[in-house]
CSV table of C-alpha atoms in Angstrom, one decimal:
chain,number,residue,atom,x,y,z
A,10,UNK,CA,33.4,43.4,24.0
A,11,UNK,CA,34.2,43.9,20.3
A,12,UNK,CA,37.9,44.1,21.3
A,13,UNK,CA,37.6,40.7,23.0
A,14,UNK,CA,36.0,39.2,19.9
A,15,UNK,CA,38.7,40.7,17.6
A,16,UNK,CA,41.4,39.4,20.0
A,17,UNK,CA,39.9,35.9,19.9
A,18,UNK,CA,39.9,36.0,16.1
A,19,UNK,CA,43.5,37.1,15.9
A,20,UNK,CA,44.6,34.5,18.4
A,21,UNK,CA,42.8,31.8,16.3
A,22,UNK,CA,44.5,33.0,13.1
A,23,UNK,CA,48.0,33.0,14.7
A,24,UNK,CA,47.6,29.9,16.9
A,25,UNK,CA,48.8,27.5,14.2
A,26,UNK,CA,50.1,27.9,10.6
A,27,UNK,CA,47.1,28.1,8.2
A,28,UNK,CA,47.3,26.6,4.8
A,29,UNK,CA,45.9,28.9,2.1
A,30,UNK,CA,44.5,26.1,0.0
A,31,UNK,CA,42.9,24.5,3.0
A,32,UNK,CA,41.4,27.8,4.2
A,33,UNK,CA,39.9,28.6,0.8
A,34,UNK,CA,38.5,25.0,0.5
A,35,UNK,CA,36.8,25.7,3.9
A,36,UNK,CA,35.5,29.0,2.6
A,37,UNK,CA,34.1,27.5,-0.6
A,38,UNK,CA,32.6,24.5,1.2
A,39,UNK,CA,30.9,26.6,3.9
A,40,UNK,CA,30.0,29.9,2.1
A,41,UNK,CA,29.9,29.3,-1.7
A,42,UNK,CA,29.2,25.7,-2.6
A,43,UNK,CA,25.5,26.2,-1.8
A,44,UNK,CA,25.4,29.5,-3.7
A,45,UNK,CA,26.6,28.4,-7.2
A,46,UNK,CA,30.3,27.7,-6.2
A,47,UNK,CA,31.7,30.7,-8.2
A,48,UNK,CA,33.2,34.0,-7.0
A,49,UNK,CA,35.5,36.8,-8.3
A,50,UNK,CA,39.1,36.7,-7.1
A,51,UNK,CA,38.7,40.3,-5.8
A,52,UNK,CA,35.7,39.3,-3.6
A,53,UNK,CA,37.8,36.5,-2.0
A,54,UNK,CA,40.7,38.9,-1.4
A,55,UNK,CA,38.3,41.5,0.2
A,56,UNK,CA,36.9,38.8,2.5
A,57,UNK,CA,40.3,37.5,3.7
A,58,UNK,CA,42.4,40.7,3.8
A,59,UNK,CA,41.0,41.8,7.2
A,60,UNK,CA,42.1,38.4,8.7
A,61,UNK,CA,45.7,39.2,7.6
A,62,UNK,CA,45.7,37.2,4.4
A,63,UNK,CA,46.8,39.4,1.5
A,64,UNK,CA,46.0,39.1,-2.2
A,65,UNK,CA,49.2,37.2,-3.0
A,66,UNK,CA,48.2,34.6,-0.5
A,67,UNK,CA,44.8,34.3,-2.2
A,68,UNK,CA,46.1,34.2,-5.7
A,69,UNK,CA,48.7,31.6,-4.9
A,70,UNK,CA,46.1,29.4,-3.2
A,71,UNK,CA,43.6,29.7,-6.0
A,72,UNK,CA,46.3,28.8,-8.6
A,73,UNK,CA,47.2,25.7,-6.7
A,74,UNK,CA,43.6,24.6,-6.3
A,75,UNK,CA,43.1,25.2,-10.1
A,76,UNK,CA,46.1,23.0,-10.8
A,77,UNK,CA,44.8,20.3,-8.4
A,78,UNK,CA,41.5,20.2,-10.2
A,79,UNK,CA,39.3,21.7,-7.5
A,80,UNK,CA,38.6,25.0,-9.2
A,81,UNK,CA,38.1,26.2,-12.8
A,82,UNK,CA,39.0,29.8,-13.7
A,83,UNK,CA,37.1,32.0,-16.2
A,84,UNK,CA,38.5,35.4,-17.2
A,85,UNK,CA,36.1,38.2,-18.1
A,86,UNK,CA,38.1,41.2,-19.2
A,87,UNK,CA,40.8,41.7,-16.5
A,88,UNK,CA,38.8,39.8,-13.8
A,89,UNK,CA,39.2,36.2,-12.8
A,90,UNK,CA,36.3,34.1,-11.5
A,91,UNK,CA,36.9,30.8,-9.8
A,92,UNK,CA,34.3,28.0,-9.8
A,93,UNK,CA,34.2,24.6,-8.2
A,94,UNK,CA,34.8,21.8,-10.7
A,95,UNK,CA,32.8,18.6,-10.7
A,96,UNK,CA,35.5,17.1,-8.5
A,97,UNK,CA,35.4,20.1,-6.1
A,98,UNK,CA,31.6,19.8,-5.9
A,99,UNK,CA,31.7,16.1,-5.2
A,100,UNK,CA,34.3,16.5,-2.5
A,101,UNK,CA,32.4,19.4,-1.0
A,102,UNK,CA,29.2,17.3,-0.8
A,103,UNK,CA,31.0,14.5,0.8
A,104,UNK,CA,32.6,16.8,3.4
A,105,UNK,CA,29.2,18.5,4.0
A,106,UNK,CA,27.6,15.2,5.0
A,107,UNK,CA,30.2,14.9,7.9
A,108,UNK,CA,30.7,18.5,8.9
A,109,UNK,CA,27.0,19.6,9.2
A,110,UNK,CA,25.3,16.5,10.6
A,111,UNK,CA,23.4,17.0,13.9
A,112,UNK,CA,24.5,13.7,15.6
A,113,UNK,CA,26.0,10.3,15.3
A,114,UNK,CA,24.6,8.0,12.6
A,115,UNK,CA,22.0,5.4,13.6
A,116,UNK,CA,23.3,1.9,13.4
A,117,UNK,CA,21.4,-1.4,12.6
A,118,UNK,CA,24.4,-3.6,13.6
A,119,UNK,CA,25.5,-4.1,10.0
A,120,UNK,CA,29.0,-3.8,8.7
A,121,UNK,CA,30.2,-3.0,5.2
A,122,UNK,CA,33.4,-4.9,4.3
A,123,UNK,CA,35.6,-4.3,1.3
A,124,UNK,CA,38.2,-6.8,0.1
A,125,UNK,CA,40.8,-5.4,-2.2
A,126,UNK,CA,43.4,-8.1,-2.7
A,127,UNK,CA,43.4,-7.6,-6.5
A,128,UNK,CA,44.7,-4.0,-6.6
A,129,UNK,CA,48.3,-3.1,-7.1
A,130,UNK,CA,50.1,-1.4,-4.2
A,131,UNK,CA,49.9,2.2,-5.6
A,132,UNK,CA,46.2,2.0,-6.5
A,133,UNK,CA,45.4,0.3,-3.1
A,134,UNK,CA,47.0,3.1,-1.2
A,135,UNK,CA,45.0,5.7,-3.1
A,136,UNK,CA,41.7,3.8,-2.7
A,137,UNK,CA,42.4,3.2,1.0
A,138,UNK,CA,43.1,6.9,1.5
A,139,UNK,CA,39.7,7.8,0.1
A,140,UNK,CA,38.0,5.1,2.1
A,141,UNK,CA,39.6,6.2,5.3
A,142,UNK,CA,38.4,9.7,4.6
A,143,UNK,CA,34.9,8.3,4.3
A,144,UNK,CA,35.2,6.6,7.7
A,145,UNK,CA,36.6,3.1,6.9
A,146,UNK,CA,39.1,1.4,9.0
A,147,UNK,CA,41.7,-1.3,8.0
A,148,UNK,CA,40.9,-4.5,9.8
A,149,UNK,CA,43.7,-6.2,7.7
A,150,UNK,CA,46.0,-5.0,4.9
A,151,UNK,CA,43.4,-5.6,2.2
A,152,UNK,CA,40.2,-5.6,4.3
A,153,UNK,CA,38.4,-2.3,5.0
A,154,UNK,CA,35.3,-2.0,7.2
A,155,UNK,CA,32.7,0.6,8.1
A,156,UNK,CA,29.6,0.3,10.3
A,157,UNK,CA,28.0,3.6,9.0
A,158,UNK,CA,28.5,3.8,5.2
A,159,UNK,CA,25.8,3.0,2.6
A,160,UNK,CA,26.7,0.5,-0.1
A,161,UNK,CA,25.4,2.8,-2.8
A,162,UNK,CA,27.6,5.7,-1.7
A,163,UNK,CA,30.7,3.5,-1.6
A,164,UNK,CA,30.0,1.9,-4.9
A,165,UNK,CA,29.8,5.3,-6.4
A,166,UNK,CA,33.2,6.2,-4.9
A,167,UNK,CA,34.7,2.9,-6.2
A,168,UNK,CA,33.4,3.6,-9.7
A,169,UNK,CA,34.9,7.1,-9.7
A,170,UNK,CA,38.3,5.6,-8.6
A,171,UNK,CA,38.0,3.0,-11.5
A,172,UNK,CA,38.2,0.0,-9.2
A,173,UNK,CA,34.6,-1.1,-8.7
A,174,UNK,CA,35.2,-4.4,-10.5
A,175,UNK,CA,38.3,-5.2,-8.5
A,176,UNK,CA,36.9,-4.6,-5.0
A,177,UNK,CA,34.6,-7.2,-3.4
A,178,UNK,CA,31.9,-5.8,-1.2
A,179,UNK,CA,30.3,-7.7,1.7
A,180,UNK,CA,27.5,-6.8,4.2
A,181,UNK,CA,27.9,-8.5,7.6
A,182,UNK,CA,26.1,-8.6,10.9
A,183,UNK,CA,27.7,-7.4,14.1
A,184,UNK,CA,29.4,-10.2,16.0
A,185,UNK,CA,28.0,-12.1,19.0
A,186,UNK,CA,27.9,-10.5,22.4
A,187,UNK,CA,30.8,-12.6,23.6
A,188,UNK,CA,33.1,-10.9,21.0
A,189,UNK,CA,32.0,-7.3,21.6
A,190,UNK,CA,34.9,-6.6,23.9
A,191,UNK,CA,37.4,-7.8,21.4
A,192,UNK,CA,35.7,-5.8,18.7
A,193,UNK,CA,35.8,-2.5,20.6
A,194,UNK,CA,39.5,-3.1,21.3
A,195,UNK,CA,40.1,-3.6,17.6
A,196,UNK,CA,38.0,-0.6,16.7
A,197,UNK,CA,40.1,1.6,19.0
A,198,UNK,CA,43.3,0.3,17.2
A,199,UNK,CA,42.1,0.5,13.6
A,200,UNK,CA,40.5,3.9,13.8
A,201,UNK,CA,43.1,5.5,16.1
A,202,UNK,CA,40.3,6.9,18.3
A,203,UNK,CA,42.6,8.1,21.1
A,204,UNK,CA,44.4,10.5,18.7
A,205,UNK,CA,41.1,11.7,17.3
A,206,UNK,CA,39.7,12.3,20.8
A,207,UNK,CA,42.7,14.4,21.6
A,208,UNK,CA,42.1,16.5,18.5
A,209,UNK,CA,38.5,17.1,19.6
A,210,UNK,CA,39.7,18.1,23.0
A,211,UNK,CA,42.0,20.7,21.4
A,212,UNK,CA,39.1,22.1,19.3
A,213,UNK,CA,36.9,22.4,22.4
A,214,UNK,CA,39.7,24.1,24.4
A,215,UNK,CA,40.2,26.6,21.6
A,216,UNK,CA,36.6,27.6,20.9
A,217,UNK,CA,34.8,27.1,24.2
A,218,UNK,CA,36.0,30.6,25.4
A,219,UNK,CA,34.2,32.1,22.5
A,220,UNK,CA,30.7,31.1,23.7
A,221,UNK,CA,30.5,33.6,26.7
A,222,UNK,CA,31.8,36.4,24.4
A,223,UNK,CA,29.0,35.7,21.9
A,224,UNK,CA,26.3,35.5,24.6
A,225,UNK,CA,27.4,38.9,26.0
A,226,UNK,CA,27.9,40.6,22.6
A,227,UNK,CA,25.2,43.0,21.4
A,228,UNK,CA,24.0,43.1,17.8
A,229,UNK,CA,26.2,46.2,17.1
A,230,UNK,CA,29.2,44.2,18.1
A,231,UNK,CA,28.3,41.1,16.1
A,232,UNK,CA,28.9,42.8,12.8
A,233,UNK,CA,28.7,40.8,9.5
A,234,UNK,CA,32.4,41.0,9.1
A,235,UNK,CA,33.1,39.6,12.6
A,236,UNK,CA,30.5,36.9,12.1
A,237,UNK,CA,32.0,35.8,8.8
A,238,UNK,CA,35.5,35.7,10.3
A,239,UNK,CA,34.3,33.6,13.3
A,240,UNK,CA,32.3,31.2,11.2
A,241,UNK,CA,35.1,30.7,8.7
A,242,UNK,CA,37.7,29.9,11.4
A,243,UNK,CA,35.2,27.8,13.3
A,244,UNK,CA,34.4,25.6,10.3
A,245,UNK,CA,38.0,25.5,9.2
A,246,UNK,CA,39.3,24.1,12.5
A,247,UNK,CA,36.3,21.9,13.1
A,248,UNK,CA,36.6,20.5,9.5
A,249,UNK,CA,40.2,19.5,10.2
A,250,UNK,CA,39.0,17.3,13.0
A,251,UNK,CA,35.6,16.0,11.9
A,252,UNK,CA,36.7,14.9,8.4
A,253,UNK,CA,39.1,12.5,10.1
A,254,UNK,CA,36.3,11.2,12.4
A,255,UNK,CA,35.0,7.8,11.1
A,256,UNK,CA,31.6,8.7,12.7
A,257,UNK,CA,31.3,5.4,14.4
A,258,UNK,CA,28.0,4.6,16.2
A,259,UNK,CA,27.8,5.2,19.9
A,260,UNK,CA,28.0,1.5,20.7
A,261,UNK,CA,31.5,1.3,19.3
A,262,UNK,CA,32.9,4.5,20.8
A,263,UNK,CA,35.1,4.6,24.0
A,264,UNK,CA,34.0,6.2,27.2
A,265,UNK,CA,34.4,10.0,27.4
A,266,UNK,CA,34.3,10.4,23.6
A,267,UNK,CA,34.3,14.1,22.8
A,268,UNK,CA,32.9,14.1,19.3
A,269,UNK,CA,29.4,15.0,20.3
A,270,UNK,CA,30.5,17.7,22.7
A,271,UNK,CA,32.7,19.3,19.9
A,272,UNK,CA,29.8,19.1,17.5
A,273,UNK,CA,27.4,20.8,19.9
A,274,UNK,CA,29.9,23.5,20.6
A,275,UNK,CA,30.3,24.1,16.8
A,276,UNK,CA,26.5,24.2,16.4
A,277,UNK,CA,26.0,26.7,19.2
A,278,UNK,CA,28.6,29.1,17.8
A,279,UNK,CA,27.5,28.6,14.2
A,280,UNK,CA,23.8,29.3,15.0
A,281,UNK,CA,24.9,32.6,16.6
A,282,UNK,CA,27.0,34.0,13.7
A,283,UNK,CA,25.5,32.4,10.6
A,284,UNK,CA,23.0,35.2,9.7
A,285,UNK,CA,25.7,37.9,9.9
A,286,UNK,CA,28.2,35.7,8.0
A,287,UNK,CA,25.6,35.1,5.2
A,288,UNK,CA,25.0,38.8,4.9
A,289,UNK,CA,28.7,39.6,4.7
A,290,UNK,CA,29.3,37.1,1.9
A,291,UNK,CA,26.2,38.4,0.1
A,292,UNK,CA,27.6,42.0,0.4
A,293,UNK,CA,31.1,41.2,-0.9
A,294,UNK,CA,30.5,38.2,-3.2
A,295,UNK,CA,30.4,38.8,-6.9
A,296,UNK,CA,30.1,36.3,-9.7
A,297,UNK,CA,30.7,36.6,-13.5
A,298,UNK,CA,27.0,37.4,-13.9
A,299,UNK,CA,26.5,39.6,-10.8
A,300,UNK,CA,25.4,38.9,-7.2
A,301,UNK,CA,25.7,35.5,-5.6
A,302,UNK,CA,22.5,33.4,-5.8
A,303,UNK,CA,20.4,32.8,-2.7
A,304,UNK,CA,21.5,29.8,-0.6
A,305,UNK,CA,20.3,26.4,-1.8
A,306,UNK,CA,17.8,24.4,0.2
A,307,UNK,CA,20.5,22.3,2.0
A,308,UNK,CA,21.9,25.4,3.7
A,309,UNK,CA,19.0,25.8,6.2
A,310,UNK,CA,19.2,22.1,7.0
A,311,UNK,CA,22.7,22.2,8.3
A,312,UNK,CA,23.2,20.8,11.8
A,313,UNK,CA,19.6,19.7,11.8
A,314,UNK,CA,18.2,23.1,10.9
A,315,UNK,CA,19.5,26.6,11.2
A,316,UNK,CA,17.3,29.2,13.0
A,317,UNK,CA,17.4,32.2,10.7
A,318,UNK,CA,14.6,34.4,12.1
């Protein structure tokens, strides 16, 4: 059975090209952000080398993330320690709220609308990119909409972008029943739901064969290293899909939407490997002041509550 698990891991690694910066962002967000967000370069290299990613791959990726403002580096003697910056922490928290949620958001029928006609083209594109990442759709060139975002969270984002005084925010009720069909058609177009559903289908097709392997595997086969590798790859590929999901309420989604099935598959696999993965990171992880701290309170609340007996 261990051979089948290793075969699955290697197939997942080689299935599509993996960006080093993206993989390490996945690792920080999943395994380190809730444990102080700092780690020694040598620890990262030791974790990723068995997956086929060498030290040069790790160094190059960390260098780029440092240049992009995601990570700070501190050198102690000949060792380099990389810590999430304030930007990295904010982005990790925003990603966490989408990746580890247990279900679709509840909806009270309200919409948040943002009118941004006063922004220059370059700034508008940057702001729209951040808003789309947060789940907004473009109803018109300068009108963004979301049924699931809180006004306070979006005001914070607009302040960080320096455009809070140039974007007009509205809260609106859902339209009358007679216009629901037109709304759902517009939602499909604005949020590109067909494309996102296809990405969920690909994720399910890739990771569903892992479930029976995990059910049949004994504790001696689910080693901490294998658990870590499975969890990292699971979250890395799931993250690539779910962060583009606007998390629309069920009332607005098309029939046969696969988002919830993909989420449940991710939860079932994550629950099985999380204890071993946590132990592996604890064993190899080293910070500038010693061992990694214990996980923060939010860790056990992932996916509605992790079962770590």
